[in-house]
mmCIF file with all atom_site columns, N, CA and C in Angstrom:
data_model
loop_
_atom_site.group_PDB
_atom_site.id
_atom_site.type_symbol
_atom_site.label_atom_id
_atom_site.label_alt_id
_atom_site.label_comp_id
_atom_site.label_asym_id
_atom_site.label_entity_id
_atom_site.label_seq_id
_atom_site.pdbx_PDB_ins_code
_atom_site.Cartn_x
_atom_site.Cartn_y
_atom_site.Cartn_z
_atom_site.occupancy
_atom_site.B_iso_or_equiv
_atom_site.pdbx_formal_charge
_atom_site.auth_seq_id
_atom_site.auth_comp_id
_atom_site.auth_asym_id
_atom_site.auth_atom_id
_atom_site.pdbx_PDB_model_num
ATOM 1   N N  . MET Y 1 1  ? 0.854   -1.175 0.000  1.00 65.00 ? 1  MET Y N  1
ATOM 2   C CA . MET Y 1 1  ? 0.000   0.000  0.000  1.00 65.00 ? 1  MET Y CA 1
ATOM 3   C C  . MET Y 1 1  ? 0.900   1.238  0.000  1.00 65.00 ? 1  MET Y C  1
ATOM 4   N N  . SER Y 1 2  ? 0.626   2.138  -0.904 1.00 77.00 ? 2  SER Y N  1
ATOM 5   C CA . SER Y 1 2  ? 1.457   3.331  -1.025 1.00 77.00 ? 2  SER Y CA 1
ATOM 6   C C  . SER Y 1 2  ? 1.164   4.319  0.107  1.00 77.00 ? 2  SER Y C  1
ATOM 7   N N  . GLU Y 1 3  ? 2.093   5.237  0.280  1.00 78.00 ? 3  GLU Y N  1
ATOM 8   C CA . GLU Y 1 3  ? 1.950   6.229  1.344  1.00 78.00 ? 3  GLU Y CA 1
ATOM 9   C C  . GLU Y 1 3  ? 0.736   7.124  1.112  1.00 78.00 ? 3  GLU Y C  1
ATOM 10  N N  . SER Y 1 4  ? 0.469   7.476  -0.146 1.00 76.00 ? 4  SER Y N  1
ATOM 11  C CA . SER Y 1 4  ? -0.684  8.337  -0.433 1.00 76.00 ? 4  SER Y CA 1
ATOM 12  C C  . SER Y 1 4  ? -1.993  7.607  -0.145 1.00 76.00 ? 4  SER Y C  1
ATOM 13  N N  . THR Y 1 5  ? -2.035  6.298  -0.398 1.00 82.00 ? 5  THR Y N  1
ATOM 14  C CA . THR Y 1 5  ? -3.230  5.517  -0.096 1.00 82.00 ? 5  THR Y CA 1
ATOM 15  C C  . THR Y 1 5  ? -3.446  5.440  1.406  1.00 82.00 ? 5  THR Y C  1
ATOM 16  N N  . GLN Y 1 6  ? -2.362  5.245  2.147  1.00 88.00 ? 6  GLN Y N  1
ATOM 17  C CA . GLN Y 1 6  ? -2.469  5.207  3.606  1.00 88.00 ? 6  GLN Y CA 1
ATOM 18  C C  . GLN Y 1 6  ? -2.939  6.553  4.145  1.00 88.00 ? 6  GLN Y C  1
ATOM 19  N N  . SER Y 1 7  ? -2.411  7.637  3.594  1.00 86.00 ? 7  SER Y N  1
ATOM 20  C CA . SER Y 1 7  ? -2.803  8.979  4.014  1.00 86.00 ? 7  SER Y CA 1
ATOM 21  C C  . SER Y 1 7  ? -4.287  9.211  3.741  1.00 86.00 ? 7  SER Y C  1
ATOM 22  N N  . ALA Y 1 8  ? -4.750  8.767  2.586  1.00 89.00 ? 8  ALA Y N  1
ATOM 23  C CA . ALA Y 1 8  ? -6.159  8.946  2.224  1.00 89.00 ? 8  ALA Y CA 1
ATOM 24  C C  . ALA Y 1 8  ? -7.058  8.158  3.173  1.00 89.00 ? 8  ALA Y C  1
ATOM 25  N N  . LYS Y 1 9  ? -6.667  6.928  3.490  1.00 91.00 ? 9  LYS Y N  1
ATOM 26  C CA . LYS Y 1 9  ? -7.471  6.122  4.412  1.00 91.00 ? 9  LYS Y CA 1
ATOM 27  C C  . LYS Y 1 9  ? -7.474  6.740  5.803  1.00 91.00 ? 9  LYS Y C  1
ATOM 28  N N  . TRP Y 1 10 ? -6.322  7.247  6.236  1.00 93.00 ? 10 TRP Y N  1
ATOM 29  C CA . TRP Y 1 10 ? -6.258  7.895  7.544  1.00 93.00 ? 10 TRP Y CA 1
ATOM 30  C C  . TRP Y 1 10 ? -7.173  9.114  7.579  1.00 93.00 ? 10 TRP Y C  1
ATOM 31  N N  . ASP Y 1 11 ? -7.156  9.929  6.533  1.00 92.00 ? 11 ASP Y N  1
ATOM 32  C CA . ASP Y 1 11 ? -8.033  11.105 6.483  1.00 92.00 ? 11 ASP Y CA 1
ATOM 33  C C  . ASP Y 1 11 ? -9.498  10.696 6.572  1.00 92.00 ? 11 ASP Y C  1
ATOM 34  N N  . ARG Y 1 12 ? -9.850  9.642  5.861  1.00 93.00 ? 12 ARG Y N  1
ATOM 35  C CA . ARG Y 1 12 ? -11.233 9.172  5.872  1.00 93.00 ? 12 ARG Y CA 1
ATOM 36  C C  . ARG Y 1 12 ? -11.637 8.701  7.270  1.00 93.00 ? 12 ARG Y C  1
ATOM 37  N N  . ILE Y 1 13 ? -10.786 7.910  7.898  1.00 94.00 ? 13 ILE Y N  1
ATOM 38  C CA . ILE Y 1 13 ? -11.095 7.378  9.229  1.00 94.00 ? 13 ILE Y CA 1
ATOM 39  C C  . ILE Y 1 13 ? -11.122 8.496  10.270 1.00 94.00 ? 13 ILE Y C  1
ATOM 40  N N  . ALA Y 1 14 ? -10.132 9.387  10.221 1.00 94.00 ? 14 ALA Y N  1
ATOM 41  C CA . ALA Y 1 14 ? -10.089 10.502 11.171 1.00 94.00 ? 14 ALA Y CA 1
ATOM 42  C C  . ALA Y 1 14 ? -11.318 11.399 11.000 1.00 94.00 ? 14 ALA Y C  1
ATOM 43  N N  . GLY Y 1 15 ? -11.732 11.608 9.758  1.00 95.00 ? 15 GLY Y N  1
ATOM 44  C CA . GLY Y 1 15 ? -12.932 12.405 9.497  1.00 95.00 ? 15 GLY Y CA 1
ATOM 45  C C  . GLY Y 1 15 ? -14.178 11.769 10.086 1.00 95.00 ? 15 GLY Y C  1
ATOM 46  N N  . GLU Y 1 16 ? -14.280 10.438 9.955  1.00 95.00 ? 16 GLU Y N  1
ATOM 47  C CA . GLU Y 1 16 ? -15.428 9.733  10.523 1.00 95.00 ? 16 GLU Y CA 1
ATOM 48  C C  . GLU Y 1 16 ? -15.449 9.893  12.047 1.00 95.00 ? 16 GLU Y C  1
ATOM 49  N N  . LEU Y 1 17 ? -14.274 9.789  12.669 1.00 95.00 ? 17 LEU Y N  1
ATOM 50  C CA . LEU Y 1 17 ? -14.199 9.942  14.119 1.00 95.00 ? 17 LEU Y CA 1
ATOM 51  C C  . LEU Y 1 17 ? -14.577 11.358 14.549 1.00 95.00 ? 17 LEU Y C  1
ATOM 52  N N  . LYS Y 1 18 ? -14.128 12.361 13.798 1.00 95.00 ? 18 LYS Y N  1
ATOM 53  C CA . LYS Y 1 18 ? -14.475 13.740 14.124 1.00 95.00 ? 18 LYS Y CA 1
ATOM 54  C C  . LYS Y 1 18 ? -15.976 13.969 13.975 1.00 95.00 ? 18 LYS Y C  1
ATOM 55  N N  . GLU Y 1 19 ? -16.570 13.366 12.945 1.00 96.00 ? 19 GLU Y N  1
ATOM 56  C CA . GLU Y 1 19 ? -18.021 13.482 12.769 1.00 96.00 ? 19 GLU Y CA 1
ATOM 57  C C  . GLU Y 1 19 ? -18.744 12.905 13.982 1.00 96.00 ? 19 GLU Y C  1
ATOM 58  N N  . LYS Y 1 20 ? -18.316 11.721 14.412 1.00 96.00 ? 20 LYS Y N  1
ATOM 59  C CA . LYS Y 1 20 ? -18.961 11.073 15.559 1.00 96.00 ? 20 LYS Y CA 1
ATOM 60  C C  . LYS Y 1 20 ? -18.770 11.891 16.827 1.00 96.00 ? 20 LYS Y C  1
ATOM 61  N N  . TRP Y 1 21 ? -17.564 12.452 17.001 1.00 96.00 ? 21 TRP Y N  1
ATOM 62  C CA . TRP Y 1 21 ? -17.335 13.295 18.172 1.00 96.00 ? 21 TRP Y CA 1
ATOM 63  C C  . TRP Y 1 21 ? -18.246 14.530 18.122 1.00 96.00 ? 21 TRP Y C  1
ATOM 64  N N  . GLY Y 1 22 ? -18.416 15.085 16.953 1.00 95.00 ? 22 GLY Y N  1
ATOM 65  C CA . GLY Y 1 22 ? -19.296 16.235 16.811 1.00 95.00 ? 22 GLY Y CA 1
ATOM 66  C C  . GLY Y 1 22 ? -20.720 15.918 17.223 1.00 95.00 ? 22 GLY Y C  1
ATOM 67  N N  . VAL Y 1 23 ? -21.184 14.705 16.925 1.00 95.00 ? 23 VAL Y N  1
ATOM 68  C CA . VAL Y 1 23 ? -22.533 14.289 17.322 1.00 95.00 ? 23 VAL Y CA 1
ATOM 69  C C  . VAL Y 1 23 ? -22.589 14.126 18.836 1.00 95.00 ? 23 VAL Y C  1
ATOM 70  N N  . VAL Y 1 24 ? -21.598 13.417 19.399 1.00 96.00 ? 24 VAL Y N  1
ATOM 71  C CA . VAL Y 1 24 ? -21.588 13.154 20.838 1.00 96.00 ? 24 VAL Y CA 1
ATOM 72  C C  . VAL Y 1 24 ? -21.492 14.463 21.632 1.00 96.00 ? 24 VAL Y C  1
ATOM 73  N N  . ALA Y 1 25 ? -20.617 15.358 21.174 1.00 96.00 ? 25 ALA Y N  1
ATOM 74  C CA . ALA Y 1 25 ? -20.402 16.616 21.889 1.00 96.00 ? 25 ALA Y CA 1
ATOM 75  C C  . ALA Y 1 25 ? -21.398 17.701 21.486 1.00 96.00 ? 25 ALA Y C  1
ATOM 76  N N  . ASN Y 1 26 ? -22.282 17.368 20.563 1.00 96.00 ? 26 ASN Y N  1
ATOM 77  C CA . ASN Y 1 26 ? -23.249 18.333 20.045 1.00 96.00 ? 26 ASN Y CA 1
ATOM 78  C C  . ASN Y 1 26 ? -22.527 19.580 19.509 1.00 96.00 ? 26 ASN Y C  1
ATOM 79  N N  . ASP Y 1 27 ? -21.477 19.328 18.720 1.00 95.00 ? 27 ASP Y N  1
ATOM 80  C CA . ASP Y 1 27 ? -20.626 20.386 18.177 1.00 95.00 ? 27 ASP Y CA 1
ATOM 81  C C  . ASP Y 1 27 ? -20.706 20.332 16.649 1.00 95.00 ? 27 ASP Y C  1
ATOM 82  N N  . LEU Y 1 28 ? -21.533 21.188 16.074 1.00 94.00 ? 28 LEU Y N  1
ATOM 83  C CA . LEU Y 1 28 ? -21.752 21.197 14.637 1.00 94.00 ? 28 LEU Y CA 1
ATOM 84  C C  . LEU Y 1 28 ? -20.468 21.502 13.872 1.00 94.00 ? 28 LEU Y C  1
ATOM 85  N N  . SER Y 1 29 ? -19.653 22.384 14.403 1.00 94.00 ? 29 SER Y N  1
ATOM 86  C CA . SER Y 1 29 ? -18.394 22.759 13.748 1.00 94.00 ? 29 SER Y CA 1
ATOM 87  C C  . SER Y 1 29 ? -17.454 21.555 13.639 1.00 94.00 ? 29 SER Y C  1
ATOM 88  N N  . ALA Y 1 30 ? -17.323 20.780 14.706 1.00 95.00 ? 30 ALA Y N  1
ATOM 89  C CA . ALA Y 1 30 ? -16.474 19.582 14.683 1.00 95.00 ? 30 ALA Y CA 1
ATOM 90  C C  . ALA Y 1 30 ? -17.026 18.562 13.699 1.00 95.00 ? 30 ALA Y C  1
ATOM 91  N N  . TYR Y 1 31 ? -18.352 18.421 13.675 1.00 95.00 ? 31 TYR Y N  1
ATOM 92  C CA . TYR Y 1 31 ? -18.986 17.494 12.741 1.00 95.00 ? 31 TYR Y CA 1
ATOM 93  C C  . TYR Y 1 31 ? -18.682 17.888 11.302 1.00 95.00 ? 31 TYR Y C  1
ATOM 94  N N  . GLU Y 1 32 ? -18.822 19.166 10.998 1.00 94.00 ? 32 GLU Y N  1
ATOM 95  C CA . GLU Y 1 32 ? -18.587 19.635 9.624  1.00 94.00 ? 32 GLU Y CA 1
ATOM 96  C C  . GLU Y 1 32 ? -17.130 19.486 9.218  1.00 94.00 ? 32 GLU Y C  1
ATOM 97  N N  . ARG Y 1 33 ? -16.191 19.781 10.126 1.00 95.00 ? 33 ARG Y N  1
ATOM 98  C CA . ARG Y 1 33 ? -14.770 19.592 9.821  1.00 95.00 ? 33 ARG Y CA 1
ATOM 99  C C  . ARG Y 1 33 ? -14.473 18.122 9.546  1.00 95.00 ? 33 ARG Y C  1
ATOM 100 N N  . GLY Y 1 34 ? -15.094 17.249 10.324 1.00 96.00 ? 34 GLY Y N  1
ATOM 101 C CA . GLY Y 1 34 ? -14.918 15.818 10.109 1.00 96.00 ? 34 GLY Y CA 1
ATOM 102 C C  . GLY Y 1 34 ? -15.492 15.371 8.781  1.00 96.00 ? 34 GLY Y C  1
ATOM 103 N N  . GLU Y 1 35 ? -16.617 15.934 8.426  1.00 96.00 ? 35 GLU Y N  1
ATOM 104 C CA . GLU Y 1 35 ? -17.251 15.575 7.161  1.00 96.00 ? 35 GLU Y CA 1
ATOM 105 C C  . GLU Y 1 35 ? -16.382 15.991 5.971  1.00 96.00 ? 35 GLU Y C  1
ATOM 106 N N  . VAL Y 1 36 ? -15.814 17.185 6.050  1.00 96.00 ? 36 VAL Y N  1
ATOM 107 C CA . VAL Y 1 36 ? -14.926 17.659 4.985  1.00 96.00 ? 36 VAL Y CA 1
ATOM 108 C C  . VAL Y 1 36 ? -13.692 16.752 4.898  1.00 96.00 ? 36 VAL Y C  1
ATOM 109 N N  . GLN Y 1 37 ? -13.125 16.397 6.048  1.00 96.00 ? 37 GLN Y N  1
ATOM 110 C CA . GLN Y 1 37 ? -11.937 15.545 6.049  1.00 96.00 ? 37 GLN Y CA 1
ATOM 111 C C  . GLN Y 1 37 ? -12.257 14.160 5.498  1.00 96.00 ? 37 GLN Y C  1
ATOM 112 N N  . ARG Y 1 38 ? -13.411 13.608 5.861  1.00 96.00 ? 38 ARG Y N  1
ATOM 113 C CA . ARG Y 1 38 ? -13.810 12.279 5.367  1.00 96.00 ? 38 ARG Y CA 1
ATOM 114 C C  . ARG Y 1 38 ? -14.001 12.308 3.859  1.00 96.00 ? 38 ARG Y C  1
ATOM 115 N N  . ILE Y 1 39 ? -14.686 13.323 3.362  1.00 96.00 ? 39 ILE Y N  1
ATOM 116 C CA . ILE Y 1 39 ? -14.910 13.438 1.916  1.00 96.00 ? 39 ILE Y CA 1
ATOM 117 C C  . ILE Y 1 39 ? -13.587 13.628 1.184  1.00 96.00 ? 39 ILE Y C  1
ATOM 118 N N  . ALA Y 1 40 ? -12.695 14.444 1.742  1.00 96.00 ? 40 ALA Y N  1
ATOM 119 C CA . ALA Y 1 40 ? -11.388 14.648 1.121  1.00 96.00 ? 40 ALA Y CA 1
ATOM 120 C C  . ALA Y 1 40 ? -10.614 13.331 1.052  1.00 96.00 ? 40 ALA Y C  1
ATOM 121 N N  . GLY Y 1 41 ? -10.682 12.537 2.103  1.00 94.00 ? 41 GLY Y N  1
ATOM 122 C CA . GLY Y 1 41 ? -10.023 11.233 2.101  1.00 94.00 ? 41 GLY Y CA 1
ATOM 123 C C  . GLY Y 1 41 ? -10.586 10.318 1.027  1.00 94.00 ? 41 GLY Y C  1
ATOM 124 N N  . LEU Y 1 42 ? -11.894 10.333 0.880  1.00 94.00 ? 42 LEU Y N  1
ATOM 125 C CA . LEU Y 1 42 ? -12.527 9.519  -0.171 1.00 94.00 ? 42 LEU Y CA 1
ATOM 126 C C  . LEU Y 1 42 ? -12.085 9.980  -1.568 1.00 94.00 ? 42 LEU Y C  1
ATOM 127 N N  . LEU Y 1 43 ? -12.036 11.285 -1.764 1.00 95.00 ? 43 LEU Y N  1
ATOM 128 C CA . LEU Y 1 43 ? -11.617 11.823 -3.065 1.00 95.00 ? 43 LEU Y CA 1
ATOM 129 C C  . LEU Y 1 43 ? -10.165 11.456 -3.365 1.00 95.00 ? 43 LEU Y C  1
ATOM 130 N N  . LYS Y 1 44 ? -9.317  11.509 -2.350 1.00 94.00 ? 44 LYS Y N  1
ATOM 131 C CA . LYS Y 1 44 ? -7.913  11.141 -2.546 1.00 94.00 ? 44 LYS Y CA 1
ATOM 132 C C  . LYS Y 1 44 ? -7.798  9.667  -2.892 1.00 94.00 ? 44 LYS Y C  1
ATOM 133 N N  . GLU Y 1 45 ? -8.591  8.818  -2.231 1.00 92.00 ? 45 GLU Y N  1
ATOM 134 C CA . GLU Y 1 45 ? -8.571  7.384  -2.504 1.00 92.00 ? 45 GLU Y CA 1
ATOM 135 C C  . GLU Y 1 45 ? -9.093  7.069  -3.905 1.00 92.00 ? 45 GLU Y C  1
ATOM 136 N N  . GLN Y 1 46 ? -10.232 7.629  -4.249 1.00 93.00 ? 46 GLN Y N  1
ATOM 137 C CA . GLN Y 1 46 ? -10.920 7.247  -5.465 1.00 93.00 ? 46 GLN Y CA 1
ATOM 138 C C  . GLN Y 1 46 ? -10.412 7.962  -6.710 1.00 93.00 ? 46 GLN Y C  1
ATOM 139 N N  . LYS Y 1 47 ? -10.052 9.237  -6.579 1.00 93.00 ? 47 LYS Y N  1
ATOM 140 C CA . LYS Y 1 47 ? -9.646  10.009 -7.751 1.00 93.00 ? 47 LYS Y CA 1
ATOM 141 C C  . LYS Y 1 47 ? -8.161  10.292 -7.794 1.00 93.00 ? 47 LYS Y C  1
ATOM 142 N N  . GLY Y 1 48 ? -7.442  9.985  -6.710 1.00 91.00 ? 48 GLY Y N  1
ATOM 143 C CA . GLY Y 1 48 ? -6.007  10.225 -6.678 1.00 91.00 ? 48 GLY Y CA 1
ATOM 144 C C  . GLY Y 1 48 ? -5.634  11.698 -6.616 1.00 91.00 ? 48 GLY Y C  1
ATOM 145 N N  . LEU Y 1 49 ? -6.509  12.511 -6.014 1.00 93.00 ? 49 LEU Y N  1
ATOM 146 C CA . LEU Y 1 49 ? -6.244  13.946 -5.914 1.00 93.00 ? 49 LEU Y CA 1
ATOM 147 C C  . LEU Y 1 49 ? -5.181  14.222 -4.851 1.00 93.00 ? 49 LEU Y C  1
ATOM 148 N N  . SER Y 1 50 ? -4.524  15.357 -4.984 1.00 93.00 ? 50 SER Y N  1
ATOM 149 C CA . SER Y 1 50 ? -3.567  15.792 -3.965 1.00 93.00 ? 50 SER Y CA 1
ATOM 150 C C  . SER Y 1 50 ? -4.335  16.227 -2.723 1.00 93.00 ? 50 SER Y C  1
ATOM 151 N N  . ASP Y 1 51 ? -3.611  16.405 -1.619 1.00 92.00 ? 51 ASP Y N  1
ATOM 152 C CA . ASP Y 1 51 ? -4.257  16.835 -0.371 1.00 92.00 ? 51 ASP Y CA 1
ATOM 153 C C  . ASP Y 1 51 ? -5.041  18.129 -0.570 1.00 92.00 ? 51 ASP Y C  1
ATOM 154 N N  . GLU Y 1 52 ? -4.380  19.113 -1.149 1.00 95.00 ? 52 GLU Y N  1
ATOM 155 C CA . GLU Y 1 52 ? -5.002  20.434 -1.322 1.00 95.00 ? 52 GLU Y CA 1
ATOM 156 C C  . GLU Y 1 52 ? -6.202  20.366 -2.274 1.00 95.00 ? 52 GLU Y C  1
ATOM 157 N N  . ASP Y 1 53 ? -6.047  19.670 -3.390 1.00 95.00 ? 53 ASP Y N  1
ATOM 158 C CA . ASP Y 1 53 ? -7.158  19.555 -4.345 1.00 95.00 ? 53 ASP Y CA 1
ATOM 159 C C  . ASP Y 1 53 ? -8.342  18.813 -3.739 1.00 95.00 ? 53 ASP Y C  1
ATOM 160 N N  . ALA Y 1 54 ? -8.059  17.764 -2.984 1.00 95.00 ? 54 ALA Y N  1
ATOM 161 C CA . ALA Y 1 54 ? -9.129  16.991 -2.354 1.00 95.00 ? 54 ALA Y CA 1
ATOM 162 C C  . ALA Y 1 54 ? -9.865  17.839 -1.326 1.00 95.00 ? 54 ALA Y C  1
ATOM 163 N N  . ARG Y 1 55 ? -9.134  18.606 -0.525 1.00 95.00 ? 55 ARG Y N  1
ATOM 164 C CA . ARG Y 1 55 ? -9.752  19.467 0.487  1.00 95.00 ? 55 ARG Y CA 1
ATOM 165 C C  . ARG Y 1 55 ? -10.632 20.528 -0.178 1.00 95.00 ? 55 ARG Y C  1
ATOM 166 N N  . ARG Y 1 56 ? -10.097 21.146 -1.259 1.00 96.00 ? 56 ARG Y N  1
ATOM 167 C CA . ARG Y 1 56 ? -10.858 22.170 -1.980 1.00 96.00 ? 56 ARG Y CA 1
ATOM 168 C C  . ARG Y 1 56 ? -12.151 21.590 -2.561 1.00 96.00 ? 56 ARG Y C  1
ATOM 169 N N  . GLU Y 1 57 ? -12.046 20.416 -3.165 1.00 96.00 ? 57 GLU Y N  1
ATOM 170 C CA . GLU Y 1 57 ? -13.210 19.768 -3.769 1.00 96.00 ? 57 GLU Y CA 1
ATOM 171 C C  . GLU Y 1 57 ? -14.226 19.383 -2.690 1.00 96.00 ? 57 GLU Y C  1
ATOM 172 N N  . ALA Y 1 58 ? -13.751 18.896 -1.565 1.00 96.00 ? 58 ALA Y N  1
ATOM 173 C CA . ALA Y 1 58 ? -14.651 18.509 -0.466 1.00 96.00 ? 58 ALA Y CA 1
ATOM 174 C C  . ALA Y 1 58 ? -15.388 19.741 0.067  1.00 96.00 ? 58 ALA Y C  1
ATOM 175 N N  . GLU Y 1 59 ? -14.677 20.842 0.220  1.00 95.00 ? 59 GLU Y N  1
ATOM 176 C CA . GLU Y 1 59 ? -15.323 22.077 0.686  1.00 95.00 ? 59 GLU Y CA 1
ATOM 177 C C  . GLU Y 1 59 ? -16.345 22.584 -0.327 1.00 95.00 ? 59 GLU Y C  1
ATOM 178 N N  . ARG Y 1 60 ? -16.040 22.445 -1.616 1.00 96.00 ? 60 ARG Y N  1
ATOM 179 C CA . ARG Y 1 60 ? -16.989 22.842 -2.660 1.00 96.00 ? 60 ARG Y CA 1
ATOM 180 C C  . ARG Y 1 60 ? -18.245 21.977 -2.590 1.00 96.00 ? 60 ARG Y C  1
ATOM 181 N N  . ILE Y 1 61 ? -18.052 20.684 -2.397 1.00 93.00 ? 61 ILE Y N  1
ATOM 182 C CA . ILE Y 1 61 ? -19.186 19.768 -2.286 1.00 93.00 ? 61 ILE Y CA 1
ATOM 183 C C  . ILE Y 1 61 ? -20.056 20.137 -1.095 1.00 93.00 ? 61 ILE Y C  1
ATOM 184 N N  . MET Y 1 62 ? -19.431 20.447 0.036  1.00 91.00 ? 62 MET Y N  1
ATOM 185 C CA . MET Y 1 62 ? -20.183 20.816 1.233  1.00 91.00 ? 62 MET Y CA 1
ATOM 186 C C  . MET Y 1 62 ? -20.956 22.118 1.050  1.00 91.00 ? 62 MET Y C  1
ATOM 187 N N  . ARG Y 1 63 ? -20.362 23.087 0.364  1.00 92.00 ? 63 ARG Y N  1
ATOM 188 C CA . ARG Y 1 63 ? -21.061 24.366 0.127  1.00 92.00 ? 63 ARG Y CA 1
ATOM 189 C C  . ARG Y 1 63 ? -22.295 24.161 -0.737 1.00 92.00 ? 63 ARG Y C  1
ATOM 190 N N  . ASN Y 1 64 ? -22.209 23.244 -1.684 1.00 91.00 ? 64 ASN Y N  1
ATOM 191 C CA . ASN Y 1 64 ? -23.301 23.032 -2.637 1.00 91.00 ? 64 ASN Y CA 1
ATOM 192 C C  . ASN Y 1 64 ? -24.364 22.064 -2.128 1.00 91.00 ? 64 ASN Y C  1
ATOM 193 N N  . SER Y 1 65 ? -24.161 21.484 -0.954 1.00 78.00 ? 65 SER Y N  1
ATOM 194 C CA . SER Y 1 65 ? -25.164 20.524 -0.468 1.00 78.00 ? 65 SER Y CA 1
ATOM 195 C C  . SER Y 1 65 ? -26.137 21.157 0.484  1.00 78.00 ? 65 SER Y C  1
#
């Protein structure tokens, strides 16, 4: 497994954990940050985007939803 694949999986998992913490702590901001990180991780895994491009695309997706 390449380093970029590991990084993408870590971003996805960390994002999921942040989302769950946001629910438990009733913290919408933490939930949204986790959601952006999870989506960015998925984009990096599936499309092979760079960190910055994946983050930008994830934020664009969140704004449009």
